[in-house]
């Protein structure tokens, strides 16, 4: 159960006046630290993966660990693509296991931003995945080097926000009201009146990027005016770097493992502070009873092939794998042949969908329809096709108290 629908999660936060932290992670130390903080403070959490950070780690390799951390958690978790730059990157993120995606076309003119966002929304909603859009410009790129890429703030206006949300169909909106990504030069001045007006017009969860460096009072006013998701990274990165610097002074002999000592604990301390400050601490159990679990669906087909021989069957199967794997919401395609020669059905497709919504969108997808009509059905005589959803009891819970004991 702990991997939950991000829309349910943020709607709950929005209605109950608190904000969920979306913490960008760049390594397993970050992942463990963030999850430890969430478990300790019984807070919902968003594990966030920023596209601009993919030069530092392999997104595909990291995602199984992120998903495993979410599935074994006892607090509600969502996995989000931060600042996705294209439709293709949103499709890939959903394939790898994200159940929320951000599309950032905010540098484009309004109509182009709406068009690019709408395309992602149509695709993602057909996969059951909610979408965050951005309007206006929050200076900097995600990362601790943002100070070097300042640009000018482009404020979100309430009028444009109304049109953008209506026409793009986004579920959450990232607004620009004076925050910047990364370290601040001087005191940030936030336009709360503008935020209040945007919130009155939209009535949907709002998102703040550039959480690092804001004061208690600023966070309080942001949340009071509709902010339900706060993106946070640079402070975690700085805390981790400080810890490494300290390690180099005290530990000269033990190599890499000595240098990264206490990183999880350091990151966990800062994340926990945020969860308390933003009112998310202690919300996990109440939220779990209001959230739908995020559960995959297995689309199973068993069939026999007639009239094309073994080689013909293999060609059809290879083509099917190529076509079906690319359909949005498909996470994996397993094609198999029966181990027993006398099995009633000789072949199988096992197609893993990210969510129940994909049962319909996959069936109707033009690439699937063309493959099924032209290549599959003509040769696959008798067959059985059934969709299975994972039972909630399949989710394994591992006690986090054991993990804490070994935390580095
Ligand atoms: P900070 O690095 O300023 O906390 O911002 C993070 C962010 O907004 C990622 O999208």
mmCIF file of C-alpha atoms and ligand atoms in Angstrom:
data_model
loop_
_atom_site.group_PDB
_atom_site.id
_atom_site.type_symbol
_atom_site.label_atom_id
_atom_site.label_comp_id
_atom_site.label_asym_id
_atom_site.label_seq_id
_atom_site.Cartn_x
_atom_site.Cartn_y
_atom_site.Cartn_z
ATOM 1 C CA UNK A 1 0.000 0.000 0.000
ATOM 2 C CA UNK A 2 2.622 2.676 0.790
ATOM 3 C CA UNK A 3 3.105 3.628 -2.861
ATOM 4 C CA UNK A 4 0.003 5.777 -3.270
ATOM 5 C CA UNK A 5 -1.809 7.907 -5.811
ATOM 6 C CA UNK A 6 -0.069 11.290 -5.746
ATOM 7 C CA UNK A 7 -3.272 13.156 -6.574
ATOM 8 C CA UNK A 8 -4.998 11.728 -3.478
ATOM 9 C CA UNK A 9 -1.898 12.601 -1.467
ATOM 10 C CA UNK A 10 -1.692 16.251 -2.531
ATOM 11 C CA UNK A 11 -5.447 16.814 -2.425
ATOM 12 C CA UNK A 12 -5.399 15.657 1.203
ATOM 13 C CA UNK A 13 -2.521 18.022 2.028
ATOM 14 C CA UNK A 14 -4.279 20.886 0.216
ATOM 15 C CA UNK A 15 -7.567 20.347 2.069
ATOM 16 C CA UNK A 16 -5.912 19.919 5.468
ATOM 17 C CA UNK A 17 -3.420 22.802 5.329
ATOM 18 C CA UNK A 18 -0.018 21.120 5.205
ATOM 19 C CA UNK A 19 2.601 20.504 2.500
ATOM 20 C CA UNK A 20 4.318 17.313 1.390
ATOM 21 C CA UNK A 21 8.063 17.568 0.750
ATOM 22 C CA UNK A 22 9.317 16.541 -2.696
ATOM 23 C CA UNK A 23 12.976 15.872 -2.029
ATOM 24 C CA UNK A 24 15.257 15.492 -5.049
ATOM 25 C CA UNK A 25 17.569 12.533 -4.606
ATOM 26 C CA UNK A 26 20.895 11.975 -6.341
ATOM 27 C CA UNK A 27 22.169 8.815 -4.629
ATOM 28 C CA UNK A 28 21.157 5.930 -2.374
ATOM 29 C CA UNK A 29 22.351 7.948 0.646
ATOM 30 C CA UNK A 30 19.709 10.555 -0.190
ATOM 31 C CA UNK A 31 17.059 7.875 -0.723
ATOM 32 C CA UNK A 32 17.752 6.190 2.613
ATOM 33 C CA UNK A 33 18.012 9.476 4.474
ATOM 34 C CA UNK A 34 14.705 10.774 3.076
ATOM 35 C CA UNK A 35 12.869 7.518 3.814
ATOM 36 C CA UNK A 36 14.289 7.298 7.323
ATOM 37 C CA UNK A 37 13.040 10.818 8.065
ATOM 38 C CA UNK A 38 9.581 10.013 6.668
ATOM 39 C CA UNK A 39 9.287 6.861 8.786
ATOM 40 C CA UNK A 40 10.548 8.585 11.922
ATOM 41 C CA UNK A 41 8.181 11.514 11.605
ATOM 42 C CA UNK A 42 5.281 9.437 10.181
ATOM 43 C CA UNK A 43 5.044 11.813 7.219
ATOM 44 C CA UNK A 44 3.936 11.299 3.614
ATOM 45 C CA UNK A 45 6.781 11.954 1.198
ATOM 46 C CA UNK A 46 7.519 12.443 -2.504
ATOM 47 C CA UNK A 47 10.718 10.901 -3.854
ATOM 48 C CA UNK A 48 11.662 13.298 -6.611
ATOM 49 C CA UNK A 49 14.020 12.706 -9.543
ATOM 50 C CA UNK A 50 15.081 15.808 -11.470
ATOM 51 C CA UNK A 51 15.903 15.358 -15.154
ATOM 52 C CA UNK A 52 18.792 17.833 -14.874
ATOM 53 C CA UNK A 53 20.413 15.457 -12.333
ATOM 54 C CA UNK A 54 20.448 12.489 -14.694
ATOM 55 C CA UNK A 55 24.008 13.389 -15.662
ATOM 56 C CA UNK A 56 25.039 12.393 -12.104
ATOM 57 C CA UNK A 57 23.308 8.999 -11.908
ATOM 58 C CA UNK A 58 21.668 6.441 -14.162
ATOM 59 C CA UNK A 59 17.913 7.038 -13.881
ATOM 60 C CA UNK A 60 17.050 3.522 -15.040
ATOM 61 C CA UNK A 61 19.427 1.897 -12.539
ATOM 62 C CA UNK A 62 18.309 4.014 -9.579
ATOM 63 C CA UNK A 63 14.565 3.559 -10.092
ATOM 64 C CA UNK A 64 14.295 -0.081 -8.899
ATOM 65 C CA UNK A 65 15.834 1.018 -5.584
ATOM 66 C CA UNK A 66 13.489 4.014 -5.366
ATOM 67 C CA UNK A 67 10.492 1.800 -6.050
ATOM 68 C CA UNK A 68 11.631 -0.819 -3.540
ATOM 69 C CA UNK A 69 12.035 1.892 -0.882
ATOM 70 C CA UNK A 70 8.513 3.139 -1.595
ATOM 71 C CA UNK A 71 6.933 -0.306 -1.584
ATOM 72 C CA UNK A 72 8.496 -1.381 1.707
ATOM 73 C CA UNK A 73 7.641 1.888 3.477
ATOM 74 C CA UNK A 74 4.891 2.118 6.058
ATOM 75 C CA UNK A 75 4.177 5.789 5.228
ATOM 76 C CA UNK A 76 2.543 7.022 1.997
ATOM 77 C CA UNK A 77 5.058 7.609 -0.812
ATOM 78 C CA UNK A 78 4.838 8.921 -4.385
ATOM 79 C CA UNK A 79 7.615 8.900 -7.004
ATOM 80 C CA UNK A 80 7.862 11.980 -9.197
ATOM 81 C CA UNK A 81 9.751 13.135 -12.285
ATOM 82 C CA UNK A 82 10.917 16.692 -11.559
ATOM 83 C CA UNK A 83 11.306 19.180 -14.453
ATOM 84 C CA UNK A 84 10.698 16.704 -17.269
ATOM 85 C CA UNK A 85 11.582 18.389 -20.538
ATOM 86 C CA UNK A 86 9.513 16.436 -23.080
ATOM 87 C CA UNK A 87 6.689 14.004 -23.726
ATOM 88 C CA UNK A 88 9.287 11.271 -24.288
ATOM 89 C CA UNK A 89 10.883 11.842 -20.886
ATOM 90 C CA UNK A 90 7.451 11.605 -19.199
ATOM 91 C CA UNK A 91 6.727 8.296 -20.997
ATOM 92 C CA UNK A 92 10.132 6.937 -19.904
ATOM 93 C CA UNK A 93 9.674 8.091 -16.304
ATOM 94 C CA UNK A 94 6.305 6.315 -16.084
ATOM 95 C CA UNK A 95 7.874 3.177 -17.577
ATOM 96 C CA UNK A 96 10.614 3.271 -14.922
ATOM 97 C CA UNK A 97 8.075 3.659 -12.090
ATOM 98 C CA UNK A 98 7.226 7.343 -11.541
ATOM 99 C CA UNK A 99 3.569 7.802 -10.578
ATOM 100 C CA UNK A 100 3.634 11.574 -10.930
ATOM 101 C CA UNK A 101 5.328 13.657 -13.628
ATOM 102 C CA UNK A 102 6.188 17.301 -14.029
ATOM 103 C CA UNK A 103 6.370 18.850 -17.462
ATOM 104 C CA UNK A 104 8.354 22.065 -17.511
ATOM 105 C CA UNK A 105 7.675 24.020 -20.667
ATOM 106 C CA UNK A 106 7.627 27.273 -18.698
ATOM 107 C CA UNK A 107 10.351 28.885 -20.825
ATOM 108 C CA UNK A 108 8.028 28.742 -23.859
ATOM 109 C CA UNK A 109 5.320 31.270 -24.763
ATOM 110 C CA UNK A 110 1.979 30.576 -23.035
ATOM 111 C CA UNK A 111 0.272 28.885 -25.981
ATOM 112 C CA UNK A 112 3.268 26.603 -26.633
ATOM 113 C CA UNK A 113 3.532 25.818 -22.920
ATOM 114 C CA UNK A 114 -0.168 24.863 -22.900
ATOM 115 C CA UNK A 115 0.221 22.698 -26.003
ATOM 116 C CA UNK A 116 3.321 20.851 -24.750
ATOM 117 C CA UNK A 117 1.751 20.336 -21.313
ATOM 118 C CA UNK A 118 -1.573 19.146 -22.786
ATOM 119 C CA UNK A 119 0.245 16.404 -24.726
ATOM 120 C CA UNK A 120 1.884 15.130 -21.524
ATOM 121 C CA UNK A 121 -1.413 15.360 -19.599
ATOM 122 C CA UNK A 122 -3.301 13.321 -22.230
ATOM 123 C CA UNK A 123 -0.642 10.615 -22.209
ATOM 124 C CA UNK A 124 -0.157 10.556 -18.404
ATOM 125 C CA UNK A 125 -3.867 10.614 -17.514
ATOM 126 C CA UNK A 126 -4.386 7.617 -19.816
ATOM 127 C CA UNK A 127 -1.854 5.892 -17.516
ATOM 128 C CA UNK A 128 -3.573 7.088 -14.306
ATOM 129 C CA UNK A 129 -0.620 9.418 -13.585
ATOM 130 C CA UNK A 130 -1.206 13.016 -12.395
ATOM 131 C CA UNK A 131 0.754 15.910 -13.894
ATOM 132 C CA UNK A 132 2.372 19.059 -12.484
ATOM 133 C CA UNK A 133 2.827 21.976 -14.874
ATOM 134 C CA UNK A 134 4.739 25.226 -14.424
ATOM 135 C CA UNK A 135 3.759 28.723 -15.346
ATOM 136 C CA UNK A 136 6.116 31.662 -14.930
ATOM 137 C CA UNK A 137 9.810 31.151 -14.345
ATOM 138 C CA UNK A 138 11.613 30.221 -11.121
ATOM 139 C CA UNK A 139 15.234 31.209 -11.802
ATOM 140 C CA UNK A 140 18.105 28.762 -11.667
ATOM 141 C CA UNK A 141 18.325 25.105 -12.522
ATOM 142 C CA UNK A 142 17.648 22.425 -9.917
ATOM 143 C CA UNK A 143 20.911 21.946 -8.143
ATOM 144 C CA UNK A 144 23.399 23.538 -5.907
ATOM 145 C CA UNK A 145 24.975 25.423 -8.806
ATOM 146 C CA UNK A 146 21.793 27.416 -9.417
ATOM 147 C CA UNK A 147 23.463 30.606 -8.243
ATOM 148 C CA UNK A 148 25.368 30.557 -11.508
ATOM 149 C CA UNK A 149 22.197 30.383 -13.634
ATOM 150 C CA UNK A 150 20.012 33.078 -12.111
ATOM 151 C CA UNK A 151 17.928 34.543 -14.974
ATOM 152 C CA UNK A 152 15.027 36.827 -14.157
ATOM 153 C CA UNK A 153 11.915 35.849 -12.185
ATOM 154 C CA UNK A 154 8.823 35.718 -14.412
ATOM 155 C CA UNK A 155 5.855 35.900 -12.041
ATOM 156 C CA UNK A 156 2.766 33.732 -12.560
ATOM 157 C CA UNK A 157 -0.346 35.839 -13.085
ATOM 158 C CA UNK A 158 -3.770 34.664 -11.795
ATOM 159 C CA UNK A 159 -5.385 35.265 -15.225
ATOM 160 C CA UNK A 160 -2.839 33.204 -17.134
ATOM 161 C CA UNK A 161 -2.902 30.528 -14.423
ATOM 162 C CA UNK A 162 -6.675 30.074 -14.889
ATOM 163 C CA UNK A 163 -6.362 29.694 -18.661
ATOM 164 C CA UNK A 164 -3.303 27.449 -18.403
ATOM 165 C CA UNK A 165 -4.864 25.004 -15.927
ATOM 166 C CA UNK A 166 -8.172 24.835 -17.786
ATOM 167 C CA UNK A 167 -6.599 24.276 -21.206
ATOM 168 C CA UNK A 168 -3.705 22.022 -20.202
ATOM 169 C CA UNK A 169 -5.635 19.874 -17.691
ATOM 170 C CA UNK A 170 -2.784 19.735 -15.135
ATOM 171 C CA UNK A 171 -3.533 18.422 -11.645
ATOM 172 C CA UNK A 172 -1.054 20.668 -9.781
ATOM 173 C CA UNK A 173 0.564 23.961 -10.689
ATOM 174 C CA UNK A 174 4.095 25.130 -9.891
ATOM 175 C CA UNK A 175 3.903 28.884 -9.453
ATOM 176 C CA UNK A 176 6.533 31.566 -9.609
ATOM 177 C CA UNK A 177 6.053 34.122 -6.841
ATOM 178 C CA UNK A 178 9.660 35.025 -5.975
ATOM 179 C CA UNK A 179 11.482 31.822 -4.979
ATOM 180 C CA UNK A 180 14.642 30.716 -6.815
ATOM 181 C CA UNK A 181 16.263 27.318 -7.235
ATOM 182 C CA UNK A 182 19.419 26.794 -5.222
ATOM 183 C CA UNK A 183 21.232 29.170 -2.916
ATOM 184 C CA UNK A 184 19.773 32.617 -2.507
ATOM 185 C CA UNK A 185 21.483 35.917 -2.954
ATOM 186 C CA UNK A 186 20.052 37.880 -0.012
ATOM 187 C CA UNK A 187 16.517 37.583 1.408
ATOM 188 C CA UNK A 188 13.876 36.178 -0.915
ATOM 189 C CA UNK A 189 10.792 38.404 -1.181
ATOM 190 C CA UNK A 190 7.658 36.422 -1.890
ATOM 191 C CA UNK A 191 4.456 37.850 -3.358
ATOM 192 C CA UNK A 192 1.822 36.284 -1.090
ATOM 193 C CA UNK A 193 -1.006 38.429 -2.423
ATOM 194 C CA UNK A 194 -0.375 37.045 -5.900
ATOM 195 C CA UNK A 195 -0.317 33.508 -4.475
ATOM 196 C CA UNK A 196 -3.608 34.068 -2.679
ATOM 197 C CA UNK A 197 -5.243 35.288 -5.895
ATOM 198 C CA UNK A 198 -3.906 32.316 -7.876
ATOM 199 C CA UNK A 199 -5.216 29.943 -5.205
ATOM 200 C CA UNK A 200 -8.653 31.581 -5.268
ATOM 201 C CA UNK A 201 -8.857 31.243 -9.060
ATOM 202 C CA UNK A 202 -7.580 27.652 -9.281
ATOM 203 C CA UNK A 203 -8.566 25.720 -6.143
ATOM 204 C CA UNK A 204 -5.993 22.980 -6.882
ATOM 205 C CA UNK A 205 -2.793 22.014 -5.002
ATOM 206 C CA UNK A 206 -0.009 24.518 -5.738
ATOM 207 C CA UNK A 207 3.693 23.722 -5.828
ATOM 208 C CA UNK A 208 6.688 25.766 -4.751
ATOM 209 C CA UNK A 209 10.077 25.153 -6.326
ATOM 210 C CA UNK A 210 13.202 26.445 -4.651
ATOM 211 C CA UNK A 211 12.314 25.588 -1.056
ATOM 212 C CA UNK A 212 15.872 26.018 0.219
ATOM 213 C CA UNK A 213 16.497 29.153 2.263
ATOM 214 C CA UNK A 214 12.904 30.165 3.074
ATOM 215 C CA UNK A 215 11.939 31.098 6.631
ATOM 216 C CA UNK A 216 9.423 29.435 8.962
ATOM 217 C CA UNK A 217 7.032 32.299 8.448
ATOM 218 C CA UNK A 218 7.355 32.176 4.655
ATOM 219 C CA UNK A 219 6.562 28.452 4.648
ATOM 220 C CA UNK A 220 3.569 29.077 6.927
ATOM 221 C CA UNK A 221 2.171 31.706 4.557
ATOM 222 C CA UNK A 222 2.841 29.576 1.465
ATOM 223 C CA UNK A 223 0.898 26.662 2.948
ATOM 224 C CA UNK A 224 -1.916 28.929 4.154
ATOM 225 C CA UNK A 225 -2.339 30.045 0.531
ATOM 226 C CA UNK A 226 -2.640 26.675 -1.173
ATOM 227 C CA UNK A 227 0.891 25.274 -1.427
ATOM 228 C CA UNK A 228 0.659 21.501 -0.876
ATOM 229 C CA UNK A 229 4.002 20.387 -2.355
ATOM 230 C CA UNK A 230 7.399 21.922 -1.636
ATOM 231 C CA UNK A 231 10.439 21.018 -3.760
ATOM 232 C CA UNK A 232 13.630 20.875 -1.779
ATOM 233 C CA UNK A 233 17.156 19.926 -2.712
ATOM 234 C CA UNK A 234 20.049 22.374 -2.248
ATOM 235 C CA UNK A 235 19.952 22.363 1.557
ATOM 236 C CA UNK A 236 20.232 18.547 1.512
ATOM 237 C CA UNK A 237 23.121 18.704 -0.927
ATOM 238 C CA UNK A 238 24.914 21.336 1.171
ATOM 239 C CA UNK A 239 24.397 19.348 4.390
ATOM 240 C CA UNK A 240 25.793 16.231 2.686
ATOM 241 C CA UNK A 241 28.807 18.150 1.326
ATOM 242 C CA UNK A 242 29.507 19.627 4.778
ATOM 243 C CA UNK A 243 29.436 16.143 6.300
ATOM 244 C CA UNK A 244 31.892 14.871 3.675
ATOM 245 C CA UNK A 245 34.224 17.810 4.397
ATOM 246 C CA UNK A 246 34.118 16.978 8.096
ATOM 247 C CA UNK A 247 34.798 13.326 7.334
ATOM 248 C CA UNK A 248 37.915 14.252 5.365
ATOM 249 C CA UNK A 249 39.265 16.054 8.444
ATOM 250 C CA UNK A 250 38.566 13.300 10.962
ATOM 251 C CA UNK A 251 39.100 10.211 8.826
ATOM 252 C CA UNK A 252 42.191 10.141 6.686
ATOM 253 C CA UNK A 253 42.601 6.407 6.174
ATOM 254 C CA UNK A 254 39.406 4.579 5.232
ATOM 255 C CA UNK A 255 38.704 5.687 1.636
ATOM 256 C CA UNK A 256 35.260 6.101 0.068
ATOM 257 C CA UNK A 257 33.236 4.493 2.847
ATOM 258 C CA UNK A 258 34.923 6.783 5.374
ATOM 259 C CA UNK A 259 34.114 9.855 3.286
ATOM 260 C CA UNK A 260 30.393 9.078 3.036
ATOM 261 C CA UNK A 261 30.023 8.122 6.701
ATOM 262 C CA UNK A 262 26.929 9.612 8.439
ATOM 263 C CA UNK A 263 25.518 10.986 5.154
ATOM 264 C CA UNK A 264 22.138 9.227 5.541
ATOM 265 C CA UNK A 265 21.790 10.457 9.105
ATOM 266 C CA UNK A 266 22.727 14.030 8.119
ATOM 267 C CA UNK A 267 20.215 14.101 5.267
ATOM 268 C CA UNK A 268 17.536 12.497 7.459
ATOM 269 C CA UNK A 269 17.949 15.228 10.102
ATOM 270 C CA UNK A 270 17.321 18.037 7.591
ATOM 271 C CA UNK A 271 14.399 16.240 5.912
ATOM 272 C CA UNK A 272 12.793 15.555 9.281
ATOM 273 C CA UNK A 273 13.090 19.221 10.226
ATOM 274 C CA UNK A 274 11.218 20.148 7.018
ATOM 275 C CA UNK A 275 8.481 17.573 7.586
ATOM 276 C CA UNK A 276 7.758 19.042 11.002
ATOM 277 C CA UNK A 277 7.982 22.628 9.741
ATOM 278 C CA UNK A 278 5.535 21.972 6.870
ATOM 279 C CA UNK A 279 2.969 20.118 9.000
ATOM 280 C CA UNK A 280 3.426 16.769 7.231
ATOM 281 C CA UNK A 281 4.799 14.995 10.316
ATOM 282 C CA UNK A 282 2.211 12.722 11.925
ATOM 283 C CA UNK A 283 -0.093 12.730 8.856
ATOM 284 C CA UNK A 284 0.861 9.323 7.430
ATOM 285 C CA UNK A 285 -1.849 7.153 8.971
ATOM 286 C CA UNK A 286 -4.724 9.560 8.386
ATOM 287 C CA UNK A 287 -3.564 10.028 4.787
ATOM 288 C CA UNK A 288 -3.211 6.296 4.121
ATOM 289 C CA UNK A 289 -6.892 5.795 4.873
ATOM 290 C CA UNK A 290 -7.745 8.433 2.221
ATOM 291 C CA UNK A 291 -5.399 7.309 -0.572
ATOM 292 C CA UNK A 292 -5.761 4.711 -3.248
ATOM 293 C CA UNK A 293 -2.840 2.319 -3.354
ATOM 294 C CA UNK A 294 -0.758 2.566 -6.514
ATOM 295 C CA UNK A 295 -0.788 -0.963 -7.877
ATOM 296 C CA UNK A 296 0.326 -2.463 -11.170
ATOM 297 C CA UNK A 297 -1.854 -4.648 -13.378
ATOM 298 C CA UNK A 298 -0.638 -7.751 -15.203
ATOM 299 C CA UNK A 299 -2.218 -8.267 -18.611
ATOM 300 C CA UNK A 300 -1.948 -12.006 -19.249
ATOM 301 C CA UNK A 301 -2.565 -13.752 -22.565
ATOM 302 C CA UNK A 302 -2.032 -17.460 -23.206
ATOM 303 C CA UNK A 303 -2.434 -18.617 -26.809
ATOM 304 C CA UNK A 304 -1.504 -21.028 -29.590
ATOM 305 C CA UNK A 305 -0.134 -20.098 -33.022
ATOM 306 C CA UNK A 306 -1.421 -21.662 -36.226
ATOM 307 C CA UNK A 307 -0.319 -21.541 -39.860
ATOM 308 C CA UNK A 308 3.051 -19.758 -39.644
ATOM 309 C CA UNK A 309 5.394 -22.319 -38.028
ATOM 310 C CA UNK A 310 7.856 -21.682 -35.202
ATOM 311 C CA UNK A 311 9.953 -19.125 -37.088
ATOM 312 C CA UNK A 312 6.835 -17.177 -38.106
ATOM 313 C CA UNK A 313 5.621 -17.216 -34.490
ATOM 314 C CA UNK A 314 8.966 -15.882 -33.277
ATOM 315 C CA UNK A 315 8.949 -13.056 -35.841
ATOM 316 C CA UNK A 316 5.431 -12.031 -34.777
ATOM 317 C CA UNK A 317 6.438 -12.163 -31.092
ATOM 318 C CA UNK A 318 9.590 -10.065 -31.620
ATOM 319 C CA UNK A 319 7.598 -7.436 -33.524
ATOM 320 C CA UNK A 320 4.962 -7.432 -30.787
ATOM 321 C CA UNK A 321 7.558 -6.924 -28.075
ATOM 322 C CA UNK A 322 8.975 -3.933 -29.926
ATOM 323 C CA UNK A 323 5.578 -2.312 -30.533
ATOM 324 C CA UNK A 324 3.872 -3.052 -27.220
ATOM 325 C CA UNK A 325 6.857 -2.086 -25.036
ATOM 326 C CA UNK A 326 6.668 1.455 -26.417
ATOM 327 C CA UNK A 327 3.013 2.065 -25.490
ATOM 328 C CA UNK A 328 2.720 4.557 -22.599
ATOM 329 C CA UNK A 329 1.939 2.883 -19.272
ATOM 330 C CA UNK A 330 3.539 -0.432 -20.292
ATOM 331 C CA UNK A 331 6.387 -1.157 -17.881
ATOM 332 C CA UNK A 332 7.527 -4.548 -19.103
ATOM 333 C CA UNK A 333 6.649 -7.138 -21.734
ATOM 334 C CA UNK A 334 7.430 -10.788 -21.020
ATOM 335 C CA UNK A 335 6.978 -13.213 -23.903
ATOM 336 C CA UNK A 336 7.302 -16.903 -23.173
ATOM 337 C CA UNK A 337 6.939 -20.397 -24.524
ATOM 338 C CA UNK A 338 5.564 -23.268 -22.421
ATOM 339 C CA UNK A 339 8.175 -25.395 -20.700
ATOM 340 C CA UNK A 340 5.954 -28.485 -21.195
ATOM 341 C CA UNK A 341 5.419 -29.571 -24.836
ATOM 342 C CA UNK A 342 1.902 -30.778 -24.071
ATOM 343 C CA UNK A 343 0.734 -27.553 -22.378
ATOM 344 C CA UNK A 344 -2.769 -26.538 -23.457
ATOM 345 C CA UNK A 345 -1.420 -23.143 -24.525
ATOM 346 C CA UNK A 346 2.099 -22.913 -25.946
ATOM 347 C CA UNK A 347 2.767 -19.168 -25.765
ATOM 348 C CA UNK A 348 2.211 -16.281 -23.375
ATOM 349 C CA UNK A 349 2.380 -12.499 -23.222
ATOM 350 C CA UNK A 350 2.665 -10.998 -19.779
ATOM 351 C CA UNK A 351 2.390 -7.242 -20.126
ATOM 352 C CA UNK A 352 2.856 -5.205 -16.948
ATOM 353 C CA UNK A 353 0.789 -1.999 -16.818
ATOM 354 C CA UNK A 354 1.676 0.722 -14.333
ATOM 355 C CA UNK A 355 -1.982 1.205 -13.345
ATOM 356 C CA UNK A 356 -5.519 -0.034 -13.938
ATOM 357 C CA UNK A 357 -6.197 2.915 -16.290
ATOM 358 C CA UNK A 358 -3.816 1.373 -18.843
ATOM 359 C CA UNK A 359 -6.172 -1.605 -19.401
ATOM 360 C CA UNK A 360 -8.390 0.680 -21.506
ATOM 361 C CA UNK A 361 -5.793 3.030 -23.006
ATOM 362 C CA UNK A 362 -3.605 0.079 -24.093
ATOM 363 C CA UNK A 363 -6.536 -1.760 -25.670
ATOM 364 C CA UNK A 364 -7.481 1.323 -27.684
ATOM 365 C CA UNK A 365 -3.939 2.491 -28.513
ATOM 366 C CA UNK A 366 -3.574 2.617 -32.336
ATOM 367 C CA UNK A 367 -0.232 0.736 -32.268
ATOM 368 C CA UNK A 368 -1.788 -2.069 -30.211
ATOM 369 C CA UNK A 369 -4.897 -2.208 -32.389
ATOM 370 C CA UNK A 370 -2.772 -2.423 -35.578
ATOM 371 C CA UNK A 371 -0.510 -5.150 -34.170
ATOM 372 C CA UNK A 372 -3.429 -7.179 -32.795
ATOM 373 C CA UNK A 373 -5.505 -6.935 -35.990
ATOM 374 C CA UNK A 374 -2.747 -7.432 -38.550
ATOM 375 C CA UNK A 375 -0.141 -9.677 -36.930
ATOM 376 C CA UNK A 376 -1.494 -11.346 -33.792
ATOM 377 C CA UNK A 377 -5.143 -12.306 -34.136
ATOM 378 C CA UNK A 378 -4.803 -13.810 -37.657
ATOM 379 C CA UNK A 379 -2.372 -16.445 -36.300
ATOM 380 C CA UNK A 380 -3.375 -16.736 -32.634
ATOM 381 C CA UNK A 381 -6.405 -19.004 -32.776
ATOM 382 C CA UNK A 382 -7.546 -20.028 -29.344
ATOM 383 C CA UNK A 383 -6.437 -17.770 -26.524
ATOM 384 C CA UNK A 384 -7.337 -16.544 -23.072
ATOM 385 C CA UNK A 385 -6.793 -12.935 -22.016
ATOM 386 C CA UNK A 386 -7.204 -11.726 -18.423
ATOM 387 C CA UNK A 387 -6.047 -8.631 -16.461
ATOM 388 C CA UNK A 388 -4.879 -9.209 -12.893
ATOM 389 C CA UNK A 389 -4.343 -6.607 -10.228
ATOM 390 C CA UNK A 390 -1.887 -7.191 -7.412
ATOM 391 C CA UNK A 391 -3.541 -8.035 -4.088
ATOM 392 C CA UNK A 392 -2.905 -5.433 -1.403
ATOM 393 C CA UNK A 393 -1.546 -8.251 0.779
ATOM 394 C CA UNK A 394 1.293 -8.804 -1.730
ATOM 395 C CA UNK A 395 2.976 -5.657 -0.477
ATOM 396 C CA UNK A 396 5.768 -6.581 1.888
ATOM 397 C CA UNK A 397 6.274 -4.463 4.968
ATOM 398 C CA UNK A 398 9.707 -4.302 6.489
ATOM 399 C CA UNK A 399 10.034 -2.732 9.909
ATOM 400 C CA UNK A 400 12.033 0.452 9.577
ATOM 401 C CA UNK A 401 13.164 0.271 13.194
ATOM 402 C CA UNK A 402 15.569 -2.483 12.094
ATOM 403 C CA UNK A 403 16.924 -0.268 9.328
ATOM 404 C CA UNK A 404 17.636 2.622 11.619
ATOM 405 C CA UNK A 405 20.011 0.494 13.636
ATOM 406 C CA UNK A 406 22.305 0.050 10.657
ATOM 407 C CA UNK A 407 21.985 3.600 9.344
ATOM 408 C CA UNK A 408 25.280 5.068 8.275
HETATM 409 P P1 LIG B 1 16.085 24.110 -3.953
HETATM 410 O O1 LIG B 1 17.304 23.398 -4.474
HETATM 411 O O2 LIG B 1 16.209 25.580 -3.938
HETATM 412 O O3 LIG B 1 15.646 23.555 -2.637
HETATM 413 O O4 LIG B 1 14.906 23.793 -5.010
HETATM 414 C C1 LIG B 1 14.666 22.484 -5.404
HETATM 415 C C2 LIG B 1 13.657 22.441 -6.494
HETATM 416 O O5 LIG B 1 12.830 23.306 -6.643
HETATM 417 C C3 LIG B 1 13.678 21.265 -7.389
HETATM 418 O O6 LIG B 1 12.700 21.306 -8.361
#
